[in-house]
Amino acid sequence: MEQISRRQFMYLGTALGAVSALDHGSTLAWAADTPDQLVTLSLAQASRRLHAREITSVELTRAYLDRIAVYNPKLNAFITVMHEEALAQAELLDKEAKAGHFRGPLHGVPIVLKDNIDTAGVRTTAASKVFDDRVPAEDAFITARLKAAGAVVLGKANMHEFAMGHTSSATYFGPVRNPWAPDHTPAGSSGGSAVAVSADMCVAALGTDTGGSVRMPAAYCSMVGLKPTYGLVSIRGIVPLTYSLDHCGPMTKTVEDAAILLNAMAAYDKLDVGSVEHAPEDYTQTMKQPIAQIRLGIPRAPFYDRLDEDTAAAMEAAIAVLAKLTASVKDVHLPSTGGFSALSLNGETQAYHQELLKRNRGGYSISIARSLEGGRKSLDDVSEEPCADKVIDYIRSAWQLTLTRRTIDDAFTDFDLVALPTMRLIAPTINLALSREEDPKPREPEVDSNCTPFDIWGIPAISIPCGFSKTGLPIGLMIAGPRFSEGKVLALAHAYEQATQWHLKKPTLTPDMVIPPVNRKS
């Protein structure tokens, strides 16, 4: 029998790995080999190749670190790159793999954490000068879980300061750039997490979502962002925005990747007062449930009001695809959240920032300081007895929020899931976003997102790619369902993803690409 070299043997193994990946629904035509190919792997593909020992975690981690070195100076997705820590962790995980011990699907997979998620011994700034030198002593609950599951943390992602905005332009570390159009915003507040995934600077990332901050950047960066049911994923150890509305969710290249990551994230945390006990699920399996009998609702009003032309066209095309996949599609109505007093819950934000703002107002950006002071004034103006009335209003709002979440499932009586545009408008430019945020004149809030009601209801919602504008900017489709219906939401999202090609498109990035300057006066 003719002898073959080790290199030939490894090449043969790579080829067989490619065939195996295709058997599992892979979108790659051939297994990755060069660093530029490695960084394009989905989480599912990377996990399979790591477990087959076709690649090592060190190889994968180095490929991402090298890409970060090239493209982060242009896109500004990272605040902190954990170069040495990531390689050391990858080496440890490779030793475990060599010994035949794998911690799970995330073993050796490089990910990124939004910089409001605590990391022991590594600064967590929430993109603010106020926390420029803040180094937590302990990991957030979710950080510890992902490390224990074998994830390699590459670094901390840039974001809108203190998660108090939806552009990722107001940040002490400079605006985050959209890889599809670097003069445009990637949305926020988890903009850096989205850009890191979309630009292949990591396999997957975590973001937080209080009013849409996982799903909005997912839509503007043409990727997947999942906000789970409130309480399914612990938020202990995450710098809060509004605790009663804060969620943490996966941001990934594919729906399958989101299911894999959610498996590692979902867990009860008795020290998190918002955490909910829920029977463990394998979301990679519930994602495979049949969707042919799903009754799909289209909540036209108000979610389809004032769409831009390209978004409207993309949504009608998406609905046509969904209609072929499901049992029925019809217009439906979801309960209004108009009576809910978010103003009273603003007290949660004020409670966290009150002393920080007093001690270090200069550490906050102009727009964030103004927002906090405006929120404080609104609370103080409630009545002539501000303290008593604020407490009463907060309690009433908390009661109303609890009741709203307990009864939202009642809306899903003759339909199972809903589909709607994640964003009503395409991404604005960074210059426009900054001019609006830094303008001291009061202005009416712009309704460009459909996300916030789903944070109030606390129900699962996912954004997936569904098209592009005429100018090449991404458009996102949101699918949502009752509490703890993540499996069904993932199943329909995955079916749509497989029926279309949008998730396969990648932004064109080159090392010599020219980045437009930021002009705050425009």
Short mmCIF file of C-alpha atoms in Angstrom, two decimals:
data_model
loop_
_atom_site.label_atom_id
_atom_site.label_comp_id
_atom_site.label_asym_id
_atom_site.label_seq_id
_atom_site.Cartn_x
_atom_site.Cartn_y
_atom_site.Cartn_z
CA MET A 1 0.00 0.00 0.00
CA GLU A 2 1.40 3.40 -0.95
CA GLN A 3 2.50 5.46 2.05
CA ILE A 4 1.07 8.96 2.44
CA SER A 5 2.69 11.87 4.22
CA ARG A 6 1.32 13.39 7.40
CA ARG A 7 0.43 16.53 5.41
CA GLN A 8 -1.52 14.45 2.90
CA PHE A 9 -3.26 12.67 5.74
CA MET A 10 -4.24 15.94 7.36
CA TYR A 11 -5.48 17.23 4.01
CA LEU A 12 -7.61 14.11 3.62
CA GLY A 13 -9.02 14.67 7.11
CA THR A 14 -9.85 18.26 6.22
CA ALA A 15 -11.69 17.12 3.11
CA LEU A 16 -13.69 14.58 5.08
CA GLY A 17 -14.45 17.32 7.62
CA ALA A 18 -15.84 19.46 4.83
CA VAL A 19 -18.11 16.65 3.68
CA SER A 20 -19.25 16.12 7.26
CA ALA A 21 -19.98 19.85 7.62
CA LEU A 22 -22.08 19.78 4.47
CA ASP A 23 -23.98 16.79 5.84
CA HIS A 24 -24.88 18.94 8.85
CA GLY A 25 -26.27 21.76 6.73
CA SER A 26 -23.06 23.75 6.54
CA THR A 27 -23.04 26.78 4.28
CA LEU A 28 -19.32 26.42 3.51
CA ALA A 29 -18.40 24.59 0.34
CA TRP A 30 -15.07 23.43 1.79
CA ALA A 31 -13.49 23.13 5.22
CA ALA A 32 -11.46 26.11 6.38
CA ASP A 33 -7.68 25.87 6.15
CA THR A 34 -6.01 29.30 6.07
CA PRO A 35 -6.48 31.86 8.85
CA ASP A 36 -8.72 33.91 6.55
CA GLN A 37 -10.93 30.86 6.09
CA LEU A 38 -10.88 29.87 9.75
CA VAL A 39 -12.42 33.17 10.84
CA THR A 40 -15.44 32.58 8.59
CA LEU A 41 -16.50 29.44 10.46
CA SER A 42 -19.82 29.47 12.24
CA LEU A 43 -19.88 28.38 15.87
CA ALA A 44 -21.34 25.01 14.88
CA GLN A 45 -18.66 24.46 12.24
CA ALA A 46 -15.83 25.56 14.54
CA SER A 47 -17.11 23.31 17.32
CA ARG A 48 -17.26 20.26 15.05
CA ARG A 49 -13.74 20.85 13.73
CA LEU A 50 -12.33 21.42 17.22
CA HIS A 51 -13.93 18.22 18.48
CA ALA A 52 -12.60 16.32 15.45
CA ARG A 53 -9.19 17.85 16.28
CA GLU A 54 -8.85 19.13 12.72
CA ILE A 55 -7.97 22.51 14.18
CA THR A 56 -6.81 23.70 17.58
CA SER A 57 -8.20 26.43 19.75
CA VAL A 58 -4.84 28.21 19.61
CA GLU A 59 -4.95 28.25 15.80
CA LEU A 60 -8.49 29.60 15.81
CA THR A 61 -7.76 32.15 18.53
CA ARG A 62 -4.63 33.41 16.74
CA ALA A 63 -6.58 33.76 13.49
CA TYR A 64 -9.12 35.99 15.22
CA LEU A 65 -6.50 38.01 17.10
CA ASP A 66 -4.64 38.63 13.85
CA ARG A 67 -7.85 39.79 12.18
CA ILE A 68 -8.69 42.03 15.14
CA ALA A 69 -5.25 43.64 14.81
CA VAL A 70 -6.04 44.54 11.19
CA TYR A 71 -9.68 45.56 11.35
CA ASN A 72 -10.37 46.82 14.85
CA PRO A 73 -8.40 50.06 14.24
CA LYS A 74 -10.84 50.69 11.38
CA LEU A 75 -14.15 49.52 12.90
CA ASN A 76 -13.50 50.17 16.61
CA ALA A 77 -15.43 47.12 17.80
CA PHE A 78 -13.22 46.41 20.83
CA ILE A 79 -12.38 48.36 23.94
CA THR A 80 -10.06 45.71 25.38
CA VAL A 81 -8.39 42.85 23.48
CA MET A 82 -7.38 40.05 25.86
CA HIS A 83 -4.52 38.76 23.70
CA GLU A 84 -2.39 36.94 26.29
CA GLU A 85 -5.32 35.74 28.38
CA ALA A 86 -7.11 34.33 25.33
CA LEU A 87 -4.05 32.41 24.08
CA ALA A 88 -3.35 31.02 27.54
CA GLN A 89 -6.93 29.79 27.86
CA ALA A 90 -6.81 28.31 24.34
CA GLU A 91 -3.61 26.42 25.20
CA LEU A 92 -5.23 24.98 28.32
CA LEU A 93 -8.31 23.89 26.38
CA ASP A 94 -6.14 22.29 23.68
CA LYS A 95 -4.37 20.23 26.37
CA GLU A 96 -7.76 19.07 27.64
CA ALA A 97 -8.84 18.19 24.10
CA LYS A 98 -5.63 16.25 23.51
CA ALA A 99 -6.42 14.25 26.63
CA GLY A 100 -9.88 13.51 25.25
CA HIS A 101 -11.73 15.84 27.60
CA PHE A 102 -14.17 18.31 26.05
CA ARG A 103 -16.30 20.60 28.20
CA GLY A 104 -19.05 20.86 25.59
CA PRO A 105 -19.82 22.47 22.22
CA LEU A 106 -18.12 25.74 23.22
CA HIS A 107 -14.81 24.04 24.05
CA GLY A 108 -12.07 26.19 22.52
CA VAL A 109 -14.45 28.57 20.72
CA PRO A 110 -13.36 32.26 20.78
CA ILE A 111 -16.13 34.70 21.75
CA VAL A 112 -16.46 38.36 22.73
CA LEU A 113 -18.32 39.95 25.66
CA LYS A 114 -19.97 43.35 25.63
CA ASP A 115 -18.02 45.66 27.91
CA ASN A 116 -20.77 45.96 30.50
CA ILE A 117 -20.38 42.27 31.40
CA ASP A 118 -17.95 41.82 34.29
CA THR A 119 -14.69 39.94 33.75
CA ALA A 120 -12.51 39.19 36.79
CA GLY A 121 -9.14 40.93 36.54
CA VAL A 122 -10.02 42.59 33.22
CA ARG A 123 -11.45 46.09 33.14
CA THR A 124 -15.15 46.50 32.42
CA THR A 125 -15.85 50.09 31.40
CA ALA A 126 -19.40 50.17 30.01
CA ALA A 127 -17.72 52.46 27.40
CA SER A 128 -17.50 55.32 29.92
CA LYS A 129 -14.61 57.38 31.25
CA VAL A 130 -16.31 56.97 34.63
CA PHE A 131 -15.27 53.30 34.60
CA ASP A 132 -12.06 53.64 32.60
CA ASP A 133 -10.03 51.96 35.36
CA ARG A 134 -12.76 49.70 36.80
CA VAL A 135 -11.47 46.12 37.19
CA PRO A 136 -14.05 43.70 38.65
CA ALA A 137 -12.90 41.17 41.25
CA GLU A 138 -15.40 38.58 40.03
CA ASP A 139 -16.82 37.36 36.77
CA ALA A 140 -20.46 38.00 35.94
CA PHE A 141 -22.56 34.85 36.35
CA ILE A 142 -22.79 34.50 32.56
CA THR A 143 -19.02 35.02 32.10
CA ALA A 144 -18.28 32.25 34.58
CA ARG A 145 -20.74 29.90 32.86
CA LEU A 146 -19.25 30.43 29.42
CA LYS A 147 -15.69 30.03 30.68
CA ALA A 148 -16.67 26.81 32.43
CA ALA A 149 -18.25 25.64 29.16
CA GLY A 150 -14.89 26.10 27.42
CA ALA A 151 -15.32 29.43 25.66
CA VAL A 152 -12.22 31.55 25.02
CA VAL A 153 -12.84 35.25 25.71
CA LEU A 154 -11.04 37.33 23.07
CA GLY A 155 -11.96 40.70 24.54
CA LYS A 156 -14.53 43.28 25.54
CA ALA A 157 -16.70 44.96 22.90
CA ASN A 158 -17.31 48.67 22.47
CA MET A 159 -20.86 49.89 23.09
CA HIS A 160 -23.05 52.93 23.62
CA GLU A 161 -21.99 54.47 26.92
CA PHE A 162 -23.72 52.70 29.85
CA ALA A 163 -26.03 51.11 27.21
CA MET A 164 -28.00 54.38 27.26
CA GLY A 165 -28.52 54.74 23.52
CA HIS A 166 -29.07 52.89 20.28
CA THR A 167 -26.27 54.04 17.94
CA SER A 168 -22.97 53.02 19.64
CA SER A 169 -21.71 56.47 18.63
CA ALA A 170 -21.69 58.02 22.12
CA THR A 171 -18.82 56.11 23.70
CA TYR A 172 -15.68 57.29 25.48
CA PHE A 173 -13.64 55.06 23.18
CA GLY A 174 -14.95 56.49 19.91
CA PRO A 175 -17.88 55.52 17.65
CA VAL A 176 -18.30 51.94 16.49
CA ARG A 177 -18.41 51.62 12.69
CA ASN A 178 -20.78 49.48 10.66
CA PRO A 179 -18.72 47.02 8.53
CA TRP A 180 -21.27 47.28 5.71
CA ALA A 181 -20.78 51.06 5.53
CA PRO A 182 -18.18 52.46 7.95
CA ASP A 183 -19.71 55.94 7.90
CA HIS A 184 -22.96 54.49 9.31
CA THR A 185 -23.84 53.30 12.79
CA PRO A 186 -24.16 49.59 13.64
CA ALA A 187 -27.01 50.51 16.05
CA GLY A 188 -26.64 49.86 19.76
CA SER A 189 -26.09 49.61 22.43
CA SER A 190 -24.35 46.29 21.65
CA GLY A 191 -22.77 47.71 18.49
CA GLY A 192 -19.25 46.42 19.11
CA SER A 193 -20.50 42.88 19.70
CA ALA A 194 -22.43 42.94 16.42
CA VAL A 195 -19.52 44.37 14.43
CA ALA A 196 -17.08 41.83 15.89
CA VAL A 197 -19.30 38.98 14.68
CA SER A 198 -20.26 40.51 11.33
CA ALA A 199 -16.65 41.38 10.48
CA ASP A 200 -15.42 37.88 11.46
CA MET A 201 -13.40 39.11 14.45
CA CYS A 202 -14.93 36.37 16.64
CA VAL A 203 -17.15 33.30 16.33
CA ALA A 204 -19.94 34.79 18.47
CA ALA A 205 -20.60 37.47 21.07
CA LEU A 206 -22.84 38.44 23.94
CA GLY A 207 -24.90 41.60 24.06
CA THR A 208 -27.48 43.08 26.39
CA ASP A 209 -30.99 44.19 25.46
CA THR A 210 -33.09 46.66 27.45
CA GLY A 211 -34.90 48.32 24.57
CA GLY A 212 -33.58 46.31 21.65
CA SER A 213 -29.80 46.47 22.04
CA VAL A 214 -29.15 42.91 20.86
CA ARG A 215 -31.66 42.87 18.01
CA MET A 216 -31.11 46.36 16.59
CA PRO A 217 -27.37 45.89 15.95
CA ALA A 218 -28.11 42.40 14.60
CA ALA A 219 -30.47 43.96 12.06
CA TYR A 220 -28.07 46.72 11.01
CA CYS A 221 -25.09 44.33 10.75
CA SER A 222 -26.88 41.42 8.98
CA MET A 223 -26.50 38.77 11.65
CA VAL A 224 -28.50 36.94 14.31
CA GLY A 225 -29.44 38.47 17.67
CA LEU A 226 -31.66 36.71 20.22
CA LYS A 227 -33.31 38.30 23.25
CA PRO A 228 -34.45 35.42 25.48
CA THR A 229 -37.41 35.39 27.86
CA TYR A 230 -36.79 37.73 30.81
CA GLY A 231 -35.07 35.81 33.59
CA LEU A 232 -33.97 32.85 31.48
CA VAL A 233 -30.38 34.21 31.38
CA SER A 234 -28.88 35.74 34.52
CA ILE A 235 -27.91 39.41 34.41
CA ARG A 236 -26.01 39.39 37.71
CA GLY A 237 -22.62 41.00 37.25
CA ILE A 238 -23.75 43.08 34.28
CA VAL A 239 -23.69 46.87 34.62
CA PRO A 240 -27.43 47.64 34.67
CA LEU A 241 -29.43 50.08 32.61
CA THR A 242 -32.96 49.35 33.83
CA TYR A 243 -32.81 46.13 35.79
CA SER A 244 -36.45 45.17 35.27
CA LEU A 245 -35.99 45.36 31.49
CA ASP A 246 -32.39 44.19 31.11
CA HIS A 247 -31.76 40.97 29.16
CA CYS A 248 -28.57 39.26 27.97
CA GLY A 249 -28.53 37.37 24.68
CA PRO A 250 -26.36 35.70 22.03
CA MET A 251 -25.22 37.47 18.86
CA THR A 252 -24.13 35.00 16.20
CA LYS A 253 -23.57 34.21 12.52
CA THR A 254 -26.42 31.68 12.28
CA VAL A 255 -29.58 30.68 14.12
CA GLU A 256 -28.04 27.32 15.00
CA ASP A 257 -25.15 29.18 16.65
CA ALA A 258 -27.61 31.17 18.77
CA ALA A 259 -29.21 27.92 19.93
CA ILE A 260 -25.83 26.44 20.87
CA LEU A 261 -24.82 29.54 22.81
CA LEU A 262 -28.21 29.82 24.53
CA ASN A 263 -27.81 26.25 25.78
CA ALA A 264 -24.75 27.37 27.72
CA MET A 265 -26.27 30.66 28.88
CA ALA A 266 -29.69 29.61 30.19
CA ALA A 267 -29.58 28.74 33.89
CA TYR A 268 -31.25 29.69 37.15
CA ASP A 269 -29.24 32.03 39.37
CA LYS A 270 -30.64 32.29 42.89
CA LEU A 271 -28.61 35.44 43.54
CA ASP A 272 -30.25 37.26 40.63
CA VAL A 273 -33.69 38.43 41.76
CA GLY A 274 -34.90 38.50 38.14
CA SER A 275 -33.79 34.95 37.39
CA VAL A 276 -36.54 32.41 36.68
CA GLU A 277 -36.45 28.66 37.21
CA HIS A 278 -37.22 26.95 33.91
CA ALA A 279 -36.85 23.30 32.98
CA PRO A 280 -33.64 22.82 30.99
CA GLU A 281 -34.05 22.60 27.22
CA ASP A 282 -31.70 21.63 24.43
CA TYR A 283 -32.37 24.48 22.02
CA THR A 284 -30.38 22.82 19.25
CA GLN A 285 -33.03 20.07 19.34
CA THR A 286 -36.16 22.18 19.88
CA MET A 287 -34.90 24.31 16.97
CA LYS A 288 -35.53 21.26 14.78
CA GLN A 289 -39.24 20.97 15.62
CA PRO A 290 -41.69 20.97 12.68
CA ILE A 291 -42.86 24.43 11.66
CA ALA A 292 -45.42 23.49 9.00
CA GLN A 293 -48.29 23.82 11.50
CA ILE A 294 -47.23 27.18 12.91
CA ARG A 295 -49.86 29.91 12.64
CA LEU A 296 -48.01 33.13 11.97
CA GLY A 297 -49.32 36.55 12.97
CA ILE A 298 -48.39 39.83 11.29
CA PRO A 299 -48.91 42.71 13.76
CA ARG A 300 -49.34 45.46 11.18
CA ALA A 301 -50.19 48.28 13.58
CA PRO A 302 -48.06 49.93 14.79
CA PHE A 303 -45.05 47.84 13.81
CA TYR A 304 -45.40 48.31 10.05
CA ASP A 305 -46.16 52.03 10.25
CA ARG A 306 -43.71 54.51 8.71
CA LEU A 307 -41.34 51.95 7.21
CA ASP A 308 -38.84 53.18 4.66
CA GLU A 309 -39.41 51.89 1.14
CA ASP A 310 -36.65 49.28 1.15
CA THR A 311 -37.63 47.87 4.55
CA ALA A 312 -41.27 47.61 3.49
CA ALA A 313 -40.33 45.72 0.33
CA ALA A 314 -37.99 43.38 2.23
CA MET A 315 -40.70 42.60 4.77
CA GLU A 316 -43.31 41.71 2.17
CA ALA A 317 -40.79 39.41 0.51
CA ALA A 318 -39.98 37.81 3.87
CA ILE A 319 -43.67 37.28 4.64
CA ALA A 320 -44.07 35.54 1.28
CA VAL A 321 -41.31 33.09 2.21
CA LEU A 322 -42.74 32.54 5.69
CA ALA A 323 -46.17 31.88 4.21
CA LYS A 324 -44.74 28.92 2.29
CA LEU A 325 -43.11 27.53 5.43
CA THR A 326 -46.03 27.81 7.85
CA ALA A 327 -49.68 26.73 8.08
CA SER A 328 -51.17 30.21 7.87
CA VAL A 329 -50.36 33.91 7.89
CA LYS A 330 -52.80 36.61 9.01
CA ASP A 331 -52.84 40.13 10.40
CA VAL A 332 -53.06 40.20 14.19
CA HIS A 333 -52.95 42.64 17.09
CA LEU A 334 -50.62 42.67 20.09
CA PRO A 335 -51.49 44.48 23.34
CA SER A 336 -50.41 48.08 23.63
CA THR A 337 -47.62 48.99 26.03
CA GLY A 338 -48.65 52.63 25.92
CA GLY A 339 -50.03 52.61 29.46
CA PHE A 340 -46.81 51.29 30.94
CA SER A 341 -44.85 53.97 32.79
CA ALA A 342 -41.22 53.52 31.79
CA LEU A 343 -40.62 56.89 33.47
CA SER A 344 -41.16 55.32 36.88
CA LEU A 345 -38.74 52.50 36.10
CA ASN A 346 -36.23 55.24 35.22
CA GLY A 347 -35.70 55.28 38.97
CA GLU A 348 -33.72 52.05 38.56
CA THR A 349 -31.30 53.82 36.22
CA GLN A 350 -31.12 56.81 38.56
CA ALA A 351 -30.45 54.58 41.55
CA TYR A 352 -27.34 53.15 39.90
CA HIS A 353 -25.96 56.44 38.59
CA GLN A 354 -26.96 58.91 41.32
CA GLU A 355 -23.71 58.84 43.31
CA LEU A 356 -21.52 58.25 40.25
CA LEU A 357 -22.97 61.34 38.58
CA LYS A 358 -22.45 63.45 41.70
CA ARG A 359 -18.81 62.40 42.06
CA ASN A 360 -17.78 62.35 38.41
CA ARG A 361 -20.15 64.21 36.11
CA GLY A 362 -17.23 65.11 33.88
CA GLY A 363 -16.60 61.43 33.25
CA TYR A 364 -19.91 61.07 31.42
CA SER A 365 -20.29 62.12 27.81
CA ILE A 366 -22.42 65.24 27.28
CA SER A 367 -25.41 63.36 25.91
CA ILE A 368 -25.44 60.70 28.67
CA ALA A 369 -25.03 63.23 31.49
CA ARG A 370 -27.83 65.31 29.99
CA SER A 371 -30.05 62.23 29.71
CA LEU A 372 -29.46 61.24 33.33
CA GLU A 373 -30.06 64.75 34.60
CA GLY A 374 -33.20 65.03 32.48
CA GLY A 375 -34.47 61.74 33.88
CA ARG A 376 -33.74 62.93 37.40
CA LYS A 377 -35.63 66.18 36.82
CA SER A 378 -38.60 64.30 35.39
CA LEU A 379 -38.82 62.21 38.53
CA ASP A 380 -38.47 65.24 40.81
CA ASP A 381 -41.21 67.08 38.92
CA VAL A 382 -43.78 64.32 39.45
CA SER A 383 -45.35 66.11 42.39
CA GLU A 384 -44.75 68.43 45.31
CA GLU A 385 -43.83 65.35 47.36
CA PRO A 386 -41.29 63.77 45.02
CA CYS A 387 -39.90 61.08 47.33
CA ALA A 388 -43.27 59.61 48.35
CA ASP A 389 -44.75 59.81 44.87
CA LYS A 390 -41.67 58.35 43.22
CA VAL A 391 -41.82 55.30 45.47
CA ILE A 392 -45.55 54.87 44.83
CA ASP A 393 -45.16 55.27 41.06
CA TYR A 394 -42.30 52.82 40.98
CA ILE A 395 -44.29 50.20 42.89
CA ARG A 396 -47.29 50.66 40.61
CA SER A 397 -45.09 50.34 37.53
CA ALA A 398 -43.48 47.20 38.90
CA TRP A 399 -46.92 45.69 39.55
CA GLN A 400 -48.07 46.64 36.07
CA LEU A 401 -44.95 45.16 34.50
CA THR A 402 -45.45 41.88 36.36
CA LEU A 403 -49.10 41.68 35.30
CA THR A 404 -48.23 42.54 31.69
CA ARG A 405 -45.70 39.71 31.57
CA ARG A 406 -48.06 37.23 33.19
CA THR A 407 -50.82 37.95 30.68
CA ILE A 408 -48.92 38.51 27.41
CA ASP A 409 -49.24 34.83 26.48
CA ASP A 410 -53.01 35.33 26.30
CA ALA A 411 -52.49 37.40 23.16
CA PHE A 412 -51.18 34.30 21.36
CA THR A 413 -54.52 32.51 21.13
CA ASP A 414 -55.17 31.98 17.43
CA PHE A 415 -51.58 32.48 16.30
CA ASP A 416 -48.30 31.03 17.56
CA LEU A 417 -45.60 33.51 16.57
CA VAL A 418 -45.36 36.99 15.08
CA ALA A 419 -43.10 38.43 12.37
CA LEU A 420 -42.24 42.09 11.93
CA PRO A 421 -39.38 44.38 10.90
CA THR A 422 -36.71 44.76 13.57
CA MET A 423 -36.06 48.35 12.48
CA ARG A 424 -38.38 50.67 10.54
CA LEU A 425 -35.56 52.65 8.94
CA ILE A 426 -32.13 51.76 7.59
CA ALA A 427 -29.00 52.72 9.54
CA PRO A 428 -28.22 56.46 9.85
CA THR A 429 -24.74 57.91 9.46
CA ILE A 430 -22.51 58.31 12.49
CA ASN A 431 -22.33 62.06 11.86
CA LEU A 432 -26.12 62.35 11.92
CA ALA A 433 -26.35 60.20 15.06
CA LEU A 434 -23.76 62.31 16.88
CA SER A 435 -25.36 65.59 15.83
CA ARG A 436 -28.69 64.41 17.23
CA GLU A 437 -27.19 63.13 20.47
CA GLU A 438 -25.10 66.25 21.11
CA ASP A 439 -27.81 68.74 20.17
CA PRO A 440 -29.00 70.35 23.44
CA LYS A 441 -32.39 71.21 21.94
CA PRO A 442 -35.23 68.89 22.99
CA ARG A 443 -36.56 66.79 20.12
CA GLU A 444 -39.31 64.26 19.67
CA PRO A 445 -37.98 60.69 20.00
CA GLU A 446 -37.61 58.99 16.63
CA VAL A 447 -39.43 55.68 16.31
CA ASP A 448 -37.00 53.68 14.19
CA SER A 449 -37.13 50.44 16.21
CA ASN A 450 -39.85 47.90 16.96
CA CYS A 451 -37.91 46.26 19.78
CA THR A 452 -38.86 47.88 23.11
CA PRO A 453 -42.35 46.33 23.60
CA PHE A 454 -40.76 42.87 23.59
CA ASP A 455 -38.49 43.89 26.48
CA ILE A 456 -41.54 45.11 28.39
CA TRP A 457 -43.42 41.88 27.67
CA GLY A 458 -40.26 39.91 28.46
CA ILE A 459 -40.87 37.43 25.63
CA PRO A 460 -38.30 35.84 23.28
CA ALA A 461 -37.54 37.71 20.07
CA ILE A 462 -34.89 37.10 17.44
CA SER A 463 -33.61 39.29 14.60
CA ILE A 464 -32.29 37.60 11.46
CA PRO A 465 -31.10 38.99 8.10
CA CYS A 466 -33.85 39.43 5.48
CA GLY A 467 -32.41 41.75 2.84
CA PHE A 468 -30.57 44.93 1.96
CA SER A 469 -31.48 48.46 0.97
CA LYS A 470 -30.71 49.83 -2.49
CA THR A 471 -27.59 51.36 -0.95
CA GLY A 472 -26.43 48.01 0.45
CA LEU A 473 -27.43 48.47 4.10
CA PRO A 474 -28.79 45.41 5.96
CA ILE A 475 -32.43 44.89 6.94
CA GLY A 476 -33.59 42.61 9.77
CA LEU A 477 -36.65 40.43 10.34
CA MET A 478 -37.88 39.88 13.91
CA ILE A 479 -39.72 36.73 14.99
CA ALA A 480 -41.20 36.55 18.49
CA GLY A 481 -43.44 34.30 20.56
CA PRO A 482 -44.89 33.72 24.04
CA ARG A 483 -42.73 33.35 27.13
CA PHE A 484 -40.26 30.46 26.98
CA SER A 485 -41.07 29.69 23.33
CA GLU A 486 -37.41 30.04 22.35
CA GLY A 487 -37.45 26.63 20.65
CA LYS A 488 -40.32 27.53 18.36
CA VAL A 489 -38.91 30.99 17.62
CA LEU A 490 -35.54 29.46 16.75
CA ALA A 491 -37.22 26.79 14.60
CA LEU A 492 -39.03 29.28 12.37
CA ALA A 493 -35.98 31.57 12.22
CA HIS A 494 -33.79 28.64 11.21
CA ALA A 495 -36.28 27.51 8.55
CA TYR A 496 -36.37 31.02 7.08
CA GLU A 497 -32.59 31.26 7.19
CA GLN A 498 -32.24 27.97 5.30
CA ALA A 499 -34.86 29.03 2.74
CA THR A 500 -32.96 32.23 1.90
CA GLN A 501 -29.38 33.31 1.24
CA TRP A 502 -29.18 36.55 3.22
CA HIS A 503 -27.07 35.11 6.05
CA LEU A 504 -24.38 34.06 3.57
CA LYS A 505 -23.57 37.61 2.47
CA LYS A 506 -20.53 39.24 4.04
CA PRO A 507 -19.33 42.86 4.15
CA THR A 508 -16.39 43.66 1.87
CA LEU A 509 -13.41 44.51 4.07
CA THR A 510 -9.80 45.08 3.01
CA PRO A 511 -6.73 46.01 5.05
CA ASP A 512 -6.29 49.20 3.01
CA MET A 513 -9.93 50.32 3.18
CA VAL A 514 -10.37 54.05 3.78
CA ILE A 515 -12.46 55.00 6.81
CA PRO A 516 -14.45 58.26 6.53
CA PRO A 517 -13.72 60.78 9.29
CA VAL A 518 -16.25 61.66 11.96
CA ASN A 519 -17.58 65.19 11.61
CA ARG A 520 -19.65 66.13 14.65
CA LYS A 521 -20.84 69.38 13.05
CA SER A 522 -22.58 67.73 10.10
#
